[in-house]
Short mmCIF file of N, CA and C in Angstrom, two decimals:
data_model
loop_
_atom_site.label_atom_id
_atom_site.label_comp_id
_atom_site.label_asym_id
_atom_site.label_seq_id
_atom_site.Cartn_x
_atom_site.Cartn_y
_atom_site.Cartn_z
N MET A 1 134.29 104.11 62.71
CA MET A 1 134.68 105.50 62.90
C MET A 1 134.44 106.26 61.59
N PRO A 2 133.70 107.43 61.67
CA PRO A 2 133.42 108.18 60.45
C PRO A 2 134.69 108.75 59.83
N GLU A 3 134.61 108.94 58.54
CA GLU A 3 135.75 109.49 57.82
C GLU A 3 135.96 110.96 58.17
N THR A 4 137.18 111.42 58.00
CA THR A 4 137.49 112.84 58.16
C THR A 4 136.82 113.58 57.02
N PRO A 5 136.12 114.68 57.33
CA PRO A 5 135.48 115.43 56.25
C PRO A 5 136.51 116.08 55.34
N GLN A 6 136.06 116.46 54.17
CA GLN A 6 136.92 117.22 53.28
C GLN A 6 137.32 118.50 53.99
N TYR A 7 138.51 118.98 53.73
CA TYR A 7 138.96 120.20 54.38
C TYR A 7 139.88 120.99 53.47
N THR A 8 140.01 122.27 53.82
CA THR A 8 140.93 123.17 53.14
C THR A 8 141.94 123.64 54.17
N VAL A 9 143.16 123.88 53.74
CA VAL A 9 144.21 124.36 54.64
C VAL A 9 144.64 125.76 54.20
N GLU A 10 144.75 126.66 55.18
CA GLU A 10 145.32 127.99 54.94
C GLU A 10 146.47 128.20 55.91
N TYR A 11 147.57 128.72 55.41
CA TYR A 11 148.71 129.05 56.24
C TYR A 11 148.67 130.55 56.49
N ARG A 12 148.69 130.94 57.76
CA ARG A 12 148.59 132.36 58.12
C ARG A 12 149.64 132.70 59.18
N ASN A 13 149.78 133.99 59.43
CA ASN A 13 150.67 134.45 60.50
C ASN A 13 149.95 134.34 61.84
N VAL A 14 149.79 133.11 62.33
CA VAL A 14 149.14 132.85 63.61
C VAL A 14 150.08 132.00 64.46
N LYS A 15 149.90 132.06 65.77
CA LYS A 15 150.74 131.26 66.67
C LYS A 15 150.23 129.84 66.82
N HIS A 16 148.89 129.70 66.82
CA HIS A 16 148.29 128.40 67.12
C HIS A 16 147.36 127.96 65.99
N PRO A 17 147.33 126.68 65.72
CA PRO A 17 146.42 126.19 64.68
C PRO A 17 144.98 126.24 65.18
N ARG A 18 144.04 126.26 64.25
CA ARG A 18 142.63 126.20 64.64
C ARG A 18 141.81 125.60 63.49
N CYS A 19 140.63 125.19 63.84
CA CYS A 19 139.69 124.65 62.86
C CYS A 19 138.46 125.55 62.86
N GLU A 20 137.92 125.78 61.66
CA GLU A 20 136.73 126.62 61.51
C GLU A 20 135.73 125.91 60.61
N PHE A 21 134.47 126.13 60.91
CA PHE A 21 133.38 125.63 60.08
C PHE A 21 132.45 126.77 59.71
N LYS A 22 132.96 127.96 59.48
CA LYS A 22 132.13 129.15 59.31
C LYS A 22 131.13 129.04 58.16
N THR A 23 131.48 128.33 57.13
CA THR A 23 130.56 128.21 56.00
C THR A 23 130.08 126.77 55.82
N GLY A 24 130.30 125.94 56.83
CA GLY A 24 129.87 124.55 56.75
C GLY A 24 130.97 123.60 56.29
N SER A 25 132.03 124.14 55.72
CA SER A 25 133.17 123.32 55.29
C SER A 25 134.31 123.52 56.27
N LEU A 26 135.05 122.47 56.49
CA LEU A 26 136.16 122.53 57.44
C LEU A 26 137.35 123.29 56.84
N LEU A 27 137.79 124.29 57.57
CA LEU A 27 139.00 125.04 57.22
C LEU A 27 139.99 124.85 58.36
N ILE A 28 141.18 124.40 58.02
CA ILE A 28 142.25 124.26 59.00
C ILE A 28 143.20 125.43 58.79
N VAL A 29 143.34 126.25 59.81
CA VAL A 29 144.23 127.41 59.75
C VAL A 29 145.50 127.03 60.51
N LEU A 30 146.63 127.11 59.80
CA LEU A 30 147.91 126.68 60.38
C LEU A 30 148.91 127.83 60.42
N PRO A 31 149.76 127.81 61.47
CA PRO A 31 150.91 128.72 61.43
C PRO A 31 151.79 128.33 60.25
N LYS A 32 152.59 129.26 59.79
CA LYS A 32 153.41 128.99 58.61
C LYS A 32 154.46 127.91 58.87
N LYS A 33 154.79 127.66 60.14
CA LYS A 33 155.76 126.62 60.48
C LYS A 33 155.25 125.81 61.67
N GLY A 34 155.59 124.53 61.69
CA GLY A 34 155.43 123.74 62.90
C GLY A 34 154.26 122.79 62.98
N TRP A 35 153.24 122.93 62.17
CA TRP A 35 152.08 122.04 62.27
C TRP A 35 151.74 121.49 60.89
N THR A 36 151.24 120.25 60.90
CA THR A 36 150.71 119.67 59.66
C THR A 36 149.20 119.51 59.83
N PRO A 37 148.48 119.43 58.73
CA PRO A 37 147.03 119.19 58.84
C PRO A 37 146.73 117.90 59.61
N GLU A 38 147.53 116.88 59.42
CA GLU A 38 147.30 115.60 60.11
C GLU A 38 147.40 115.75 61.63
N GLN A 39 148.35 116.56 62.09
CA GLN A 39 148.48 116.80 63.54
C GLN A 39 147.24 117.51 64.08
N VAL A 40 146.74 118.47 63.35
CA VAL A 40 145.56 119.21 63.79
C VAL A 40 144.33 118.29 63.78
N LEU A 41 144.20 117.48 62.74
CA LEU A 41 143.08 116.54 62.68
C LEU A 41 143.12 115.56 63.85
N ALA A 42 144.31 115.12 64.21
CA ALA A 42 144.44 114.20 65.35
C ALA A 42 144.08 114.92 66.65
N LYS A 43 144.54 116.14 66.83
CA LYS A 43 144.31 116.87 68.06
C LYS A 43 142.84 117.26 68.22
N TYR A 44 142.20 117.71 67.14
CA TYR A 44 140.83 118.24 67.21
C TYR A 44 139.79 117.30 66.61
N GLY A 45 140.17 116.05 66.41
CA GLY A 45 139.28 115.09 65.75
C GLY A 45 137.91 114.96 66.38
N GLU A 46 137.85 114.86 67.70
CA GLU A 46 136.55 114.71 68.37
C GLU A 46 135.70 115.96 68.22
N TRP A 47 136.32 117.13 68.35
CA TRP A 47 135.59 118.39 68.16
C TRP A 47 135.06 118.48 66.74
N ILE A 48 135.87 118.09 65.76
CA ILE A 48 135.47 118.13 64.35
C ILE A 48 134.25 117.23 64.14
N LYS A 49 134.28 116.03 64.69
CA LYS A 49 133.15 115.09 64.55
C LYS A 49 131.87 115.67 65.15
N ARG A 50 131.99 116.25 66.36
CA ARG A 50 130.81 116.84 67.01
C ARG A 50 130.26 118.00 66.18
N LYS A 51 131.15 118.86 65.73
CA LYS A 51 130.73 120.02 64.96
C LYS A 51 130.11 119.59 63.63
N GLN A 52 130.70 118.62 62.98
CA GLN A 52 130.15 118.12 61.71
C GLN A 52 128.76 117.52 61.92
N ALA A 53 128.57 116.79 63.02
CA ALA A 53 127.25 116.23 63.32
C ALA A 53 126.22 117.34 63.55
N THR A 54 126.61 118.38 64.26
CA THR A 54 125.72 119.52 64.49
C THR A 54 125.35 120.18 63.17
N ILE A 55 126.31 120.36 62.30
CA ILE A 55 126.05 120.96 61.00
C ILE A 55 125.13 120.08 60.16
N ASN A 56 125.36 118.77 60.19
CA ASN A 56 124.51 117.86 59.43
C ASN A 56 123.05 117.93 59.90
N ILE A 57 122.86 118.03 61.21
CA ILE A 57 121.49 118.18 61.76
C ILE A 57 120.87 119.48 61.28
N ALA A 58 121.64 120.57 61.33
CA ALA A 58 121.14 121.87 60.89
C ALA A 58 120.77 121.84 59.41
N ILE A 59 121.58 121.21 58.60
CA ILE A 59 121.28 121.11 57.17
C ILE A 59 120.00 120.32 56.95
N GLN A 60 119.84 119.23 57.70
CA GLN A 60 118.61 118.43 57.59
C GLN A 60 117.40 119.26 58.02
N LYS A 61 117.50 119.97 59.14
CA LYS A 61 116.39 120.80 59.62
C LYS A 61 116.07 121.92 58.63
N SER A 62 117.07 122.38 57.91
CA SER A 62 116.84 123.48 56.96
C SER A 62 115.88 123.07 55.85
N THR A 63 115.76 121.77 55.59
CA THR A 63 114.82 121.31 54.56
C THR A 63 113.38 121.36 55.06
N GLU A 64 113.21 121.51 56.37
CA GLU A 64 111.87 121.53 56.98
C GLU A 64 111.48 122.92 57.46
N THR A 65 112.26 123.93 57.10
CA THR A 65 112.08 125.29 57.61
C THR A 65 111.90 126.23 56.43
N SER A 66 111.21 127.34 56.68
CA SER A 66 111.07 128.33 55.61
C SER A 66 111.53 129.69 56.11
N ILE A 67 111.81 130.58 55.17
CA ILE A 67 112.30 131.91 55.53
C ILE A 67 111.24 132.96 55.23
N ASN A 68 111.38 134.11 55.88
CA ASN A 68 110.52 135.26 55.64
C ASN A 68 111.05 135.98 54.40
N LYS A 69 110.29 135.95 53.33
CA LYS A 69 110.74 136.59 52.10
C LYS A 69 110.08 137.94 51.87
N THR A 70 109.31 138.41 52.85
CA THR A 70 108.54 139.64 52.64
C THR A 70 109.12 140.87 53.33
N ARG A 71 110.02 140.68 54.30
CA ARG A 71 110.56 141.82 55.04
C ARG A 71 111.53 142.61 54.16
N THR A 72 111.36 143.92 54.13
CA THR A 72 112.24 144.78 53.34
C THR A 72 113.46 145.20 54.16
N ASP A 73 114.45 145.74 53.48
CA ASP A 73 115.63 146.25 54.17
C ASP A 73 115.25 147.36 55.15
N ASN A 74 114.33 148.22 54.76
CA ASN A 74 113.88 149.30 55.65
C ASN A 74 113.19 148.75 56.89
N GLU A 75 112.36 147.74 56.71
CA GLU A 75 111.69 147.12 57.86
C GLU A 75 112.73 146.48 58.78
N LEU A 76 113.74 145.86 58.20
CA LEU A 76 114.81 145.28 59.02
C LEU A 76 115.51 146.37 59.82
N ARG A 77 115.84 147.47 59.19
CA ARG A 77 116.51 148.58 59.89
C ARG A 77 115.68 149.07 61.08
N MET A 78 114.38 149.19 60.89
CA MET A 78 113.51 149.66 61.98
C MET A 78 113.47 148.62 63.11
N LEU A 79 113.37 147.36 62.77
CA LEU A 79 113.40 146.29 63.79
C LEU A 79 114.70 146.35 64.58
N ILE A 80 115.80 146.42 63.87
CA ILE A 80 117.12 146.44 64.52
C ILE A 80 117.23 147.63 65.46
N LYS A 81 116.80 148.78 65.00
CA LYS A 81 116.87 149.99 65.83
C LYS A 81 116.09 149.79 67.14
N GLY A 82 114.89 149.26 67.04
CA GLY A 82 114.09 149.02 68.23
C GLY A 82 114.72 148.00 69.17
N TYR A 83 115.20 146.90 68.60
CA TYR A 83 115.84 145.87 69.43
C TYR A 83 117.14 146.39 70.05
N ALA A 84 117.88 147.21 69.33
CA ALA A 84 119.12 147.77 69.87
C ALA A 84 118.81 148.71 71.05
N GLU A 85 117.78 149.53 70.91
CA GLU A 85 117.40 150.43 72.01
C GLU A 85 117.02 149.62 73.24
N SER A 86 116.25 148.57 73.03
CA SER A 86 115.83 147.71 74.14
C SER A 86 117.03 147.01 74.80
N ALA A 87 117.93 146.48 73.99
CA ALA A 87 119.10 145.77 74.53
C ALA A 87 120.01 146.73 75.29
N GLN A 88 120.20 147.93 74.75
CA GLN A 88 121.05 148.92 75.44
C GLN A 88 120.47 149.29 76.80
N LYS A 89 119.17 149.45 76.84
CA LYS A 89 118.50 149.79 78.10
C LYS A 89 118.63 148.64 79.09
N ASP A 90 118.38 147.43 78.61
CA ASP A 90 118.44 146.25 79.47
C ASP A 90 119.85 146.01 80.01
N LEU A 91 120.86 146.24 79.17
CA LEU A 91 122.25 145.97 79.55
C LEU A 91 122.97 147.20 80.10
N ASN A 92 122.29 148.33 80.10
CA ASN A 92 122.86 149.59 80.58
C ASN A 92 124.19 149.89 79.87
N THR A 93 124.10 149.89 78.54
CA THR A 93 125.27 150.15 77.70
C THR A 93 124.85 151.02 76.53
N LYS A 94 125.80 151.40 75.72
CA LYS A 94 125.52 152.30 74.59
C LYS A 94 126.20 151.81 73.32
N ILE A 95 125.42 151.71 72.25
CA ILE A 95 125.93 151.41 70.92
C ILE A 95 126.10 152.74 70.20
N ASN A 96 127.25 152.94 69.57
CA ASN A 96 127.50 154.20 68.86
C ASN A 96 126.75 154.27 67.54
N LYS A 97 127.05 153.33 66.64
CA LYS A 97 126.45 153.32 65.32
C LYS A 97 126.07 151.90 64.94
N ILE A 98 125.12 151.81 64.03
CA ILE A 98 124.72 150.51 63.49
C ILE A 98 124.90 150.58 61.98
N TYR A 99 125.65 149.63 61.46
CA TYR A 99 125.90 149.52 60.03
C TYR A 99 125.21 148.27 59.50
N PHE A 100 124.87 148.29 58.22
CA PHE A 100 124.21 147.16 57.59
C PHE A 100 124.98 146.78 56.33
N ARG A 101 125.25 145.48 56.17
CA ARG A 101 125.84 144.98 54.94
C ARG A 101 125.67 143.47 54.90
N GLU A 102 125.75 142.91 53.72
CA GLU A 102 125.68 141.46 53.62
C GLU A 102 127.04 140.90 54.03
N MET A 103 127.00 139.91 54.90
CA MET A 103 128.21 139.29 55.42
C MET A 103 128.21 137.81 55.02
N ARG A 104 129.38 137.27 54.77
CA ARG A 104 129.47 135.89 54.28
C ARG A 104 129.59 134.83 55.36
N THR A 105 130.04 135.21 56.56
CA THR A 105 130.32 134.16 57.56
C THR A 105 129.66 134.39 58.92
N LYS A 106 128.95 135.49 59.12
CA LYS A 106 128.33 135.72 60.43
C LYS A 106 127.09 136.59 60.30
N TRP A 107 126.28 136.52 61.34
CA TRP A 107 125.04 137.28 61.37
C TRP A 107 125.28 138.74 61.70
N ALA A 108 126.25 139.01 62.55
CA ALA A 108 126.50 140.39 62.99
C ALA A 108 127.85 140.42 63.69
N SER A 109 128.31 141.65 63.98
CA SER A 109 129.54 141.80 64.75
C SER A 109 129.46 143.06 65.59
N HIS A 110 130.30 143.08 66.61
CA HIS A 110 130.39 144.22 67.54
C HIS A 110 131.85 144.66 67.56
N SER A 111 132.08 145.94 67.30
CA SER A 111 133.46 146.43 67.26
C SER A 111 133.89 146.97 68.62
N GLN A 112 135.18 147.16 68.78
CA GLN A 112 135.70 147.74 70.02
C GLN A 112 135.25 149.18 70.20
N SER A 113 134.80 149.81 69.12
CA SER A 113 134.27 151.18 69.19
C SER A 113 132.79 151.19 69.52
N ASN A 114 132.25 150.04 69.90
CA ASN A 114 130.83 149.88 70.23
C ASN A 114 129.90 150.16 69.05
N ASN A 115 130.34 149.75 67.87
CA ASN A 115 129.48 149.80 66.69
C ASN A 115 129.00 148.39 66.39
N LEU A 116 127.77 148.29 65.88
CA LEU A 116 127.25 147.01 65.42
C LEU A 116 127.26 147.00 63.90
N THR A 117 127.64 145.88 63.34
CA THR A 117 127.46 145.65 61.92
C THR A 117 126.49 144.49 61.80
N ILE A 118 125.41 144.72 61.10
CA ILE A 118 124.32 143.75 60.98
C ILE A 118 124.29 143.19 59.56
N ASN A 119 124.24 141.89 59.47
CA ASN A 119 124.12 141.22 58.18
C ASN A 119 122.71 141.46 57.65
N THR A 120 122.59 141.99 56.45
CA THR A 120 121.27 142.28 55.88
C THR A 120 120.45 141.01 55.64
N LEU A 121 121.09 139.85 55.69
CA LEU A 121 120.35 138.58 55.55
C LEU A 121 119.45 138.31 56.75
N LEU A 122 119.60 139.09 57.82
CA LEU A 122 118.71 138.93 58.97
C LEU A 122 117.26 139.17 58.59
N LYS A 123 117.02 139.88 57.50
CA LYS A 123 115.64 140.15 57.10
C LYS A 123 114.86 138.87 56.83
N PHE A 124 115.55 137.76 56.61
CA PHE A 124 114.89 136.49 56.34
C PHE A 124 114.56 135.70 57.61
N LEU A 125 115.01 136.18 58.77
CA LEU A 125 114.85 135.45 60.03
C LEU A 125 113.55 135.82 60.75
N PRO A 126 113.08 134.92 61.62
CA PRO A 126 111.97 135.29 62.51
C PRO A 126 112.42 136.38 63.48
N GLU A 127 111.48 137.19 63.91
CA GLU A 127 111.81 138.32 64.79
C GLU A 127 112.51 137.89 66.08
N GLU A 128 112.12 136.76 66.66
CA GLU A 128 112.75 136.35 67.92
C GLU A 128 114.25 136.10 67.74
N LEU A 129 114.66 135.64 66.57
CA LEU A 129 116.09 135.43 66.33
C LEU A 129 116.80 136.74 66.02
N ILE A 130 116.12 137.65 65.38
CA ILE A 130 116.71 138.97 65.13
C ILE A 130 116.96 139.66 66.47
N SER A 131 115.97 139.62 67.33
CA SER A 131 116.09 140.22 68.66
C SER A 131 117.26 139.60 69.43
N TYR A 132 117.37 138.28 69.36
CA TYR A 132 118.45 137.57 70.04
C TYR A 132 119.82 138.00 69.51
N ILE A 133 119.96 138.10 68.21
CA ILE A 133 121.25 138.48 67.62
C ILE A 133 121.66 139.87 68.08
N VAL A 134 120.72 140.80 68.07
CA VAL A 134 121.03 142.18 68.49
C VAL A 134 121.44 142.19 69.96
N TYR A 135 120.72 141.45 70.80
CA TYR A 135 121.07 141.37 72.22
C TYR A 135 122.45 140.73 72.39
N HIS A 136 122.67 139.65 71.67
CA HIS A 136 123.95 138.92 71.72
C HIS A 136 125.11 139.87 71.41
N GLU A 137 124.98 140.63 70.33
CA GLU A 137 126.06 141.54 69.94
C GLU A 137 126.19 142.72 70.91
N THR A 138 125.08 143.25 71.37
CA THR A 138 125.13 144.37 72.31
C THR A 138 125.80 143.94 73.61
N ALA A 139 125.61 142.71 74.02
CA ALA A 139 126.24 142.20 75.25
C ALA A 139 127.76 142.21 75.16
N HIS A 140 128.29 142.23 73.95
CA HIS A 140 129.74 142.31 73.80
C HIS A 140 130.29 143.68 74.24
N SER A 141 129.43 144.65 74.45
CA SER A 141 129.86 145.93 75.03
C SER A 141 130.34 145.73 76.47
N ILE A 142 129.80 144.70 77.11
CA ILE A 142 130.13 144.41 78.50
C ILE A 142 131.22 143.34 78.59
N GLU A 143 131.08 142.29 77.81
CA GLU A 143 132.02 141.17 77.84
C GLU A 143 132.39 140.82 76.41
N ARG A 144 133.64 141.03 76.05
CA ARG A 144 134.09 140.86 74.66
C ARG A 144 134.08 139.40 74.19
N LYS A 145 134.49 138.49 75.06
CA LYS A 145 134.67 137.10 74.66
C LYS A 145 133.45 136.25 75.03
N HIS A 146 133.30 135.15 74.33
CA HIS A 146 132.24 134.19 74.63
C HIS A 146 132.68 133.29 75.78
N ASN A 147 132.82 133.87 76.94
CA ASN A 147 133.24 133.11 78.11
C ASN A 147 132.05 132.85 79.04
N GLU A 148 132.32 132.28 80.19
CA GLU A 148 131.26 131.94 81.14
C GLU A 148 130.46 133.17 81.56
N ASN A 149 131.13 134.28 81.83
CA ASN A 149 130.43 135.51 82.22
C ASN A 149 129.51 136.01 81.10
N TYR A 150 130.00 135.93 79.88
CA TYR A 150 129.20 136.37 78.74
C TYR A 150 127.92 135.55 78.63
N TRP A 151 128.04 134.22 78.67
CA TRP A 151 126.86 133.38 78.51
C TRP A 151 125.89 133.53 79.69
N ALA A 152 126.40 133.82 80.87
CA ALA A 152 125.51 134.10 82.01
C ALA A 152 124.71 135.37 81.75
N LEU A 153 125.35 136.36 81.17
CA LEU A 153 124.69 137.61 80.81
C LEU A 153 123.59 137.36 79.77
N ILE A 154 123.89 136.57 78.77
CA ILE A 154 122.91 136.23 77.73
C ILE A 154 121.75 135.44 78.32
N LYS A 155 122.07 134.51 79.19
CA LYS A 155 121.05 133.62 79.76
C LYS A 155 120.00 134.38 80.57
N ARG A 156 120.38 135.51 81.14
CA ARG A 156 119.40 136.31 81.90
C ARG A 156 118.21 136.71 81.04
N LYS A 157 118.46 137.11 79.82
CA LYS A 157 117.41 137.57 78.91
C LYS A 157 116.92 136.45 78.00
N HIS A 158 117.81 135.54 77.65
CA HIS A 158 117.50 134.47 76.71
C HIS A 158 117.91 133.12 77.30
N PRO A 159 117.12 132.60 78.25
CA PRO A 159 117.50 131.32 78.87
C PRO A 159 117.56 130.16 77.87
N ASP A 160 116.90 130.33 76.73
CA ASP A 160 116.91 129.30 75.68
C ASP A 160 117.93 129.61 74.59
N PHE A 161 119.02 130.31 74.96
CA PHE A 161 119.99 130.76 73.96
C PHE A 161 120.59 129.61 73.14
N GLN A 162 120.75 128.44 73.75
CA GLN A 162 121.36 127.33 73.01
C GLN A 162 120.45 126.87 71.87
N ALA A 163 119.15 126.84 72.13
CA ALA A 163 118.19 126.48 71.06
C ALA A 163 118.21 127.55 69.97
N LYS A 164 118.33 128.81 70.37
CA LYS A 164 118.39 129.89 69.38
C LYS A 164 119.65 129.78 68.54
N GLU A 165 120.76 129.44 69.16
CA GLU A 165 122.00 129.26 68.40
C GLU A 165 121.85 128.12 67.39
N GLU A 166 121.20 127.04 67.79
CA GLU A 166 120.97 125.93 66.87
C GLU A 166 120.06 126.36 65.72
N ASN A 167 119.00 127.12 66.04
CA ASN A 167 118.10 127.62 65.00
C ASN A 167 118.83 128.54 64.03
N LEU A 168 119.73 129.36 64.55
CA LEU A 168 120.48 130.26 63.67
C LEU A 168 121.34 129.47 62.69
N LEU A 169 121.91 128.37 63.14
CA LEU A 169 122.71 127.54 62.25
C LEU A 169 121.83 126.94 61.15
N THR A 170 120.64 126.49 61.53
CA THR A 170 119.69 125.95 60.55
C THR A 170 119.33 127.01 59.52
N TYR A 171 118.98 128.21 60.00
CA TYR A 171 118.63 129.29 59.08
C TYR A 171 119.81 129.69 58.20
N TRP A 172 121.02 129.61 58.75
CA TRP A 172 122.19 129.96 57.96
C TRP A 172 122.26 129.11 56.69
N PHE A 173 122.12 127.80 56.86
CA PHE A 173 122.21 126.90 55.72
C PHE A 173 121.00 127.06 54.79
N LEU A 174 119.83 127.29 55.36
CA LEU A 174 118.65 127.51 54.54
C LEU A 174 118.79 128.75 53.68
N ILE A 175 119.22 129.85 54.28
CA ILE A 175 119.37 131.10 53.53
C ILE A 175 120.47 130.98 52.48
N GLN A 176 121.57 130.35 52.83
CA GLN A 176 122.65 130.17 51.86
C GLN A 176 122.15 129.40 50.64
N LYS A 177 121.33 128.39 50.90
CA LYS A 177 120.78 127.58 49.82
C LYS A 177 119.80 128.42 48.98
N GLN A 178 118.98 129.23 49.65
CA GLN A 178 117.96 130.03 48.96
C GLN A 178 118.59 131.14 48.11
N ILE A 179 119.61 131.82 48.64
CA ILE A 179 120.18 132.95 47.89
C ILE A 179 121.15 132.46 46.80
N ALA A 180 121.59 131.22 46.90
CA ALA A 180 122.49 130.67 45.89
C ALA A 180 121.71 130.29 44.63
N VAL A 181 120.39 130.13 44.79
CA VAL A 181 119.55 129.70 43.66
C VAL A 181 119.41 130.80 42.64
#
């Protein structure tokens, strides 16, 4: 049986414990009372092992992948604008504003006000993944949560969404390694 990975614990004002791997390292988020890290590790042990294996594969693949270092921020903005127009038309929805900033834990986000925030690190990705991310976030105008209905909506336009999600994880680690240098 593999060892438990290194982890960090944060105590927050939450009702339920959870595990996160947003940056590749395990973070255990605990309510201020009632749970120990050991209890969470026991409860989510199998999920942690699966997630760690997925991350290890992505890190290995990142050594065999390269990034686009030539796209400018302006070119990214133009790409995003075009993909957002296409996604809005396809999904029959409306995005209010698009913001750009470097983000530490995600590629993009969609607010309840129907605004998109795009991670400027997308400029290093292939266009097919940029298009997918914009569509993915725009779809949150229709379905907020990553539930069965949401993934059915995504699958209509991107039947290979699972492969794209895996590629995004690979690129995440590759870009983190490249920009840390």
